[in-house]
């Protein structure tokens, strides 16, 4: 256990689906949580947690909230593909505010990046964590930008980051693509606990956020050994009911980002 891991954790996006899962999991592990979101927190607050409503665009409020925190779990912002103008505030300016707070506190940032930062890699490939960014929309682009922002803050200010390129984190997979990309809530929760407890990282780590799915042949090497994390769950038991649940759109089926690649796709060749 590091000194930083004994300090409070700031969790942005606490009222979202993953924020609520992580709130429960981290509170059960006895961590002190400072929760924040632009939306009210919908659940009863667990012991050791407080909630403050903050817009990620408000840098001063975020700096104040981060005071004394050793880790910032950044799960806030726009979490689906949206027009550029809607993404830029929460996901770009908000991210800057998160990193400024981390710099001031000397905190580690755990950034909920996404498979959509690399969504235009073909499913026939196996890519390692140092692959090229190939974002599949403005949302994925904001996640690639976030990872680059983290690298800037490491090289210039010594802020450590873990970038989790989350596949499909949900209760259960619900189509054929997710037989590969699914990340179970328990695997996500165990990963986040490791990101908080892990000793010095000496830089930025990239983790492919998928469970141990037999169909996950897309994503190869990453930095999980540095964290001491390995997924335990698998989507394989859902193959019988989901293997035939495909879109019929060749663009969606060809690329890792799936449906996001098909949004407003206009290339003719
Ligand atoms: C994501 O990044 C989204 O937040 C989520 O809603 C899913 O669409 C997921 O990716 C996915 O690719 O399945």
PDB file of N, CA, C and O in Angstrom, residues 28-64:
ATOM      1  N   UNK A  28     -16.784  -0.643  -0.488  1.00  0.00           N
ATOM      2  CA  UNK A  28     -16.721  -1.955   0.181  1.00  0.00           C
ATOM      3  C   UNK A  28     -15.289  -2.309   0.572  1.00  0.00           C
ATOM      4  O   UNK A  28     -15.068  -3.065   1.521  1.00  0.00           O
ATOM      5  N   UNK A  29     -14.317  -1.749  -0.145  1.00  0.00           N
ATOM      6  CA  UNK A  29     -12.898  -1.992   0.195  1.00  0.00           C
ATOM      7  C   UNK A  29     -12.408  -1.019   1.267  1.00  0.00           C
ATOM      8  O   UNK A  29     -11.237  -1.053   1.645  1.00  0.00           O
ATOM      9  N   UNK A  30     -13.270  -0.111   1.691  1.00  0.00           N
ATOM     10  CA  UNK A  30     -12.908   0.790   2.798  1.00  0.00           C
ATOM     11  C   UNK A  30     -12.229   2.082   2.374  1.00  0.00           C
ATOM     12  O   UNK A  30     -11.726   2.828   3.230  1.00  0.00           O
ATOM     13  N   UNK A  31     -12.231   2.407   1.074  1.00  0.00           N
ATOM     14  CA  UNK A  31     -11.611   3.664   0.640  1.00  0.00           C
ATOM     15  C   UNK A  31     -12.504   4.852   0.988  1.00  0.00           C
ATOM     16  O   UNK A  31     -13.734   4.738   1.013  1.00  0.00           O
ATOM     17  N   UNK A  32     -11.874   6.004   1.231  1.00  0.00           N
ATOM     18  CA  UNK A  32     -12.604   7.255   1.410  1.00  0.00           C
ATOM     19  C   UNK A  32     -12.804   7.872   0.033  1.00  0.00           C
ATOM     20  O   UNK A  32     -11.839   8.065  -0.712  1.00  0.00           O
ATOM     21  N   UNK A  33     -14.063   8.169  -0.297  1.00  0.00           N
ATOM     22  CA  UNK A  33     -14.388   8.599  -1.669  1.00  0.00           C
ATOM     23  C   UNK A  33     -14.953  10.010  -1.692  1.00  0.00           C
ATOM     24  O   UNK A  33     -15.864  10.343  -0.932  1.00  0.00           O
ATOM     25  N   UNK A  34     -14.405  10.819  -2.611  1.00  0.00           N
ATOM     26  CA  UNK A  34     -15.044  12.100  -2.936  1.00  0.00           C
ATOM     27  C   UNK A  34     -15.659  11.907  -4.304  1.00  0.00           C
ATOM     28  O   UNK A  34     -14.942  11.771  -5.307  1.00  0.00           O
ATOM     29  N   UNK A  35     -16.973  11.856  -4.330  1.00  0.00           N
ATOM     30  CA  UNK A  35     -17.686  11.591  -5.582  1.00  0.00           C
ATOM     31  C   UNK A  35     -18.116  12.905  -6.208  1.00  0.00           C
ATOM     32  O   UNK A  35     -18.522  13.835  -5.508  1.00  0.00           O
ATOM     33  N   UNK A  36     -18.082  12.950  -7.545  1.00  0.00           N
ATOM     34  CA  UNK A  36     -18.606  14.128  -8.217  1.00  0.00           C
ATOM     35  C   UNK A  36     -19.213  13.755  -9.558  1.00  0.00           C
ATOM     36  O   UNK A  36     -18.826  12.747 -10.166  1.00  0.00           O
ATOM     37  N   UNK A  37     -20.149  14.595  -9.992  1.00  0.00           N
ATOM     38  CA  UNK A  37     -20.793  14.421 -11.296  1.00  0.00           C
ATOM     39  C   UNK A  37     -21.598  15.696 -11.540  1.00  0.00           C
ATOM     40  O   UNK A  37     -21.885  16.453 -10.604  1.00  0.00           O
ATOM     41  N   UNK A  38     -21.985  15.897 -12.795  1.00  0.00           N
ATOM     42  CA  UNK A  38     -22.880  17.039 -13.083  1.00  0.00           C
ATOM     43  C   UNK A  38     -24.321  16.670 -12.724  1.00  0.00           C
ATOM     44  O   UNK A  38     -25.152  17.528 -12.467  1.00  0.00           O
ATOM     45  N   UNK A  39     -24.596  15.368 -12.694  1.00  0.00           N
ATOM     46  CA  UNK A  39     -25.934  14.867 -12.330  1.00  0.00           C
ATOM     47  C   UNK A  39     -25.910  14.424 -10.872  1.00  0.00           C
ATOM     48  O   UNK A  39     -24.872  14.003 -10.356  1.00  0.00           O
ATOM     49  N   UNK A  40     -27.070  14.503 -10.184  1.00  0.00           N
ATOM     50  CA  UNK A  40     -27.098  14.071  -8.772  1.00  0.00           C
ATOM     51  C   UNK A  40     -26.739  12.592  -8.641  1.00  0.00           C
ATOM     52  O   UNK A  40     -26.985  11.814  -9.560  1.00  0.00           O
ATOM     53  N   UNK A  41     -26.189  12.229  -7.494  1.00  0.00           N
ATOM     54  CA  UNK A  41     -25.858  10.826  -7.257  1.00  0.00           C
ATOM     55  C   UNK A  41     -27.151  10.088  -6.914  1.00  0.00           C
ATOM     56  O   UNK A  41     -27.845  10.461  -5.951  1.00  0.00           O
ATOM     57  N   UNK A  42     -27.505   9.045  -7.686  1.00  0.00           N
ATOM     58  CA  UNK A  42     -28.848   8.466  -7.531  1.00  0.00           C
ATOM     59  C   UNK A  42     -28.989   7.445  -6.412  1.00  0.00           C
ATOM     60  O   UNK A  42     -30.110   7.035  -6.098  1.00  0.00           O
ATOM     61  N   UNK A  43     -27.897   7.005  -5.823  1.00  0.00           N
ATOM     62  CA  UNK A  43     -27.958   5.925  -4.830  1.00  0.00           C
ATOM     63  C   UNK A  43     -27.735   6.487  -3.424  1.00  0.00           C
ATOM     64  O   UNK A  43     -27.191   7.582  -3.274  1.00  0.00           O
ATOM     65  N   UNK A  44     -28.066   5.695  -2.397  1.00  0.00           N
ATOM     66  CA  UNK A  44     -27.672   6.118  -1.041  1.00  0.00           C
ATOM     67  C   UNK A  44     -26.144   6.183  -0.964  1.00  0.00           C
ATOM     68  O   UNK A  44     -25.467   5.321  -1.534  1.00  0.00           O
ATOM     69  N   UNK A  45     -25.632   7.207  -0.299  1.00  0.00           N
ATOM     70  CA  UNK A  45     -24.158   7.328  -0.204  1.00  0.00           C
ATOM     71  C   UNK A  45     -23.609   6.270   0.746  1.00  0.00           C
ATOM     72  O   UNK A  45     -24.074   6.150   1.880  1.00  0.00           O
ATOM     73  N   UNK A  46     -22.620   5.506   0.301  1.00  0.00           N
ATOM     74  CA  UNK A  46     -22.033   4.526   1.224  1.00  0.00           C
ATOM     75  C   UNK A  46     -21.177   5.205   2.287  1.00  0.00           C
ATOM     76  O   UNK A  46     -20.787   6.365   2.130  1.00  0.00           O
ATOM     77  N   UNK A  47     -20.873   4.460   3.345  1.00  0.00           N
ATOM     78  CA  UNK A  47     -20.008   5.001   4.408  1.00  0.00           C
ATOM     79  C   UNK A  47     -18.675   5.408   3.801  1.00  0.00           C
ATOM     80  O   UNK A  47     -18.152   4.727   2.912  1.00  0.00           O
ATOM     81  N   UNK A  48     -18.159   6.541   4.258  1.00  0.00           N
ATOM     82  CA  UNK A  48     -16.842   6.993   3.789  1.00  0.00           C
ATOM     83  C   UNK A  48     -16.909   7.761   2.481  1.00  0.00           C
ATOM     84  O   UNK A  48     -15.876   8.103   1.910  1.00  0.00           O
ATOM     85  N   UNK A  49     -18.132   8.050   1.968  1.00  0.00           N
ATOM     86  CA  UNK A  49     -18.244   8.766   0.690  1.00  0.00           C
ATOM     87  C   UNK A  49     -18.993  10.080   0.876  1.00  0.00           C
ATOM     88  O   UNK A  49     -19.919  10.170   1.674  1.00  0.00           O
ATOM     89  N   UNK A  50     -18.563  11.103   0.122  1.00  0.00           N
ATOM     90  CA  UNK A  50     -19.304  12.362   0.060  1.00  0.00           C
ATOM     91  C   UNK A  50     -19.536  12.681  -1.409  1.00  0.00           C
ATOM     92  O   UNK A  50     -18.775  12.224  -2.270  1.00  0.00           O
ATOM     93  N   UNK A  51     -20.564  13.440  -1.710  1.00  0.00           N
ATOM     94  CA  UNK A  51     -20.860  13.780  -3.107  1.00  0.00           C
ATOM     95  C   UNK A  51     -20.957  15.294  -3.260  1.00  0.00           C
ATOM     96  O   UNK A  51     -21.607  15.965  -2.460  1.00  0.00           O
ATOM     97  N   UNK A  52     -20.299  15.818  -4.287  1.00  0.00           N
ATOM     98  CA  UNK A  52     -20.378  17.250  -4.608  1.00  0.00           C
ATOM     99  C   UNK A  52     -20.694  17.375  -6.090  1.00  0.00           C
ATOM    100  O   UNK A  52     -19.988  16.795  -6.921  1.00  0.00           O
ATOM    101  N   UNK A  53     -21.725  18.130  -6.400  1.00  0.00           N
ATOM    102  CA  UNK A  53     -22.113  18.288  -7.797  1.00  0.00           C
ATOM    103  C   UNK A  53     -21.216  19.331  -8.462  1.00  0.00           C
ATOM    104  O   UNK A  53     -21.175  20.485  -8.027  1.00  0.00           O
ATOM    105  N   UNK A  54     -20.466  18.920  -9.464  1.00  0.00           N
ATOM    106  CA  UNK A  54     -19.534  19.834 -10.141  1.00  0.00           C
ATOM    107  C   UNK A  54     -19.584  19.582 -11.642  1.00  0.00           C
ATOM    108  O   UNK A  54     -19.670  18.438 -12.087  1.00  0.00           O
ATOM    109  N   UNK A  55     -19.541  20.680 -12.398  1.00  0.00           N
ATOM    110  CA  UNK A  55     -19.421  20.622 -13.853  1.00  0.00           C
ATOM    111  C   UNK A  55     -17.922  20.557 -14.167  1.00  0.00           C
ATOM    112  O   UNK A  55     -17.148  21.373 -13.655  1.00  0.00           O
ATOM    113  N   UNK A  56     -17.509  19.608 -15.000  1.00  0.00           N
ATOM    114  CA  UNK A  56     -16.075  19.471 -15.318  1.00  0.00           C
ATOM    115  C   UNK A  56     -15.498  20.738 -15.953  1.00  0.00           C
ATOM    116  O   UNK A  56     -14.291  20.950 -15.961  1.00  0.00           O
ATOM    117  N   UNK A  57     -16.384  21.590 -16.484  1.00  0.00           N
ATOM    118  CA  UNK A  57     -15.923  22.860 -17.065  1.00  0.00           C
ATOM    119  C   UNK A  57     -15.456  23.843 -15.998  1.00  0.00           C
ATOM    120  O   UNK A  57     -14.825  24.843 -16.324  1.00  0.00           O
ATOM    121  N   UNK A  58     -15.796  23.574 -14.741  1.00  0.00           N
ATOM    122  CA  UNK A  58     -15.474  24.489 -13.643  1.00  0.00           C
ATOM    123  C   UNK A  58     -14.160  24.047 -12.979  1.00  0.00           C
ATOM    124  O   UNK A  58     -14.140  23.249 -12.036  1.00  0.00           O
ATOM    125  N   UNK A  59     -13.074  24.607 -13.493  1.00  0.00           N
ATOM    126  CA  UNK A  59     -11.734  24.205 -13.031  1.00  0.00           C
ATOM    127  C   UNK A  59     -11.492  24.528 -11.571  1.00  0.00           C
ATOM    128  O   UNK A  59     -10.841  23.761 -10.850  1.00  0.00           O
ATOM    129  N   UNK A  60     -12.015  25.668 -11.102  1.00  0.00           N
ATOM    130  CA  UNK A  60     -11.780  26.078  -9.705  1.00  0.00           C
ATOM    131  C   UNK A  60     -12.462  25.093  -8.756  1.00  0.00           C
ATOM    132  O   UNK A  60     -11.872  24.644  -7.771  1.00  0.00           O
ATOM    133  N   UNK A  61     -13.705  24.732  -9.090  1.00  0.00           N
ATOM    134  CA  UNK A  61     -14.441  23.791  -8.225  1.00  0.00           C
ATOM    135  C   UNK A  61     -13.737  22.433  -8.192  1.00  0.00           C
ATOM    136  O   UNK A  61     -13.645  21.787  -7.141  1.00  0.00           O
ATOM    137  N   UNK A  62     -13.210  22.029  -9.321  1.00  0.00           N
ATOM    138  CA  UNK A  62     -12.535  20.728  -9.378  1.00  0.00           C
ATOM    139  C   UNK A  62     -11.225  20.739  -8.579  1.00  0.00           C
ATOM    140  O   UNK A  62     -10.920  19.790  -7.851  1.00  0.00           O
ATOM    141  N   UNK A  63     -10.492  21.854  -8.681  1.00  0.00           N
ATOM    142  CA  UNK A  63      -9.255  21.979  -7.891  1.00  0.00           C
ATOM    143  C   UNK A  63      -9.558  21.891  -6.406  1.00  0.00           C
ATOM    144  O   UNK A  63      -8.875  21.193  -5.655  1.00  0.00           O
ATOM    145  N   UNK A  64     -10.608  22.554  -6.011  1.00  0.00           N
ATOM    146  CA  UNK A  64     -10.987  22.569  -4.585  1.00  0.00           C
ATOM    147  C   UNK A  64     -11.366  21.153  -4.124  1.00  0.00           C
ATOM    148  O   UNK A  64     -10.941  20.689  -3.071  1.00  0.00           O
TER     149      UNK A  64
END
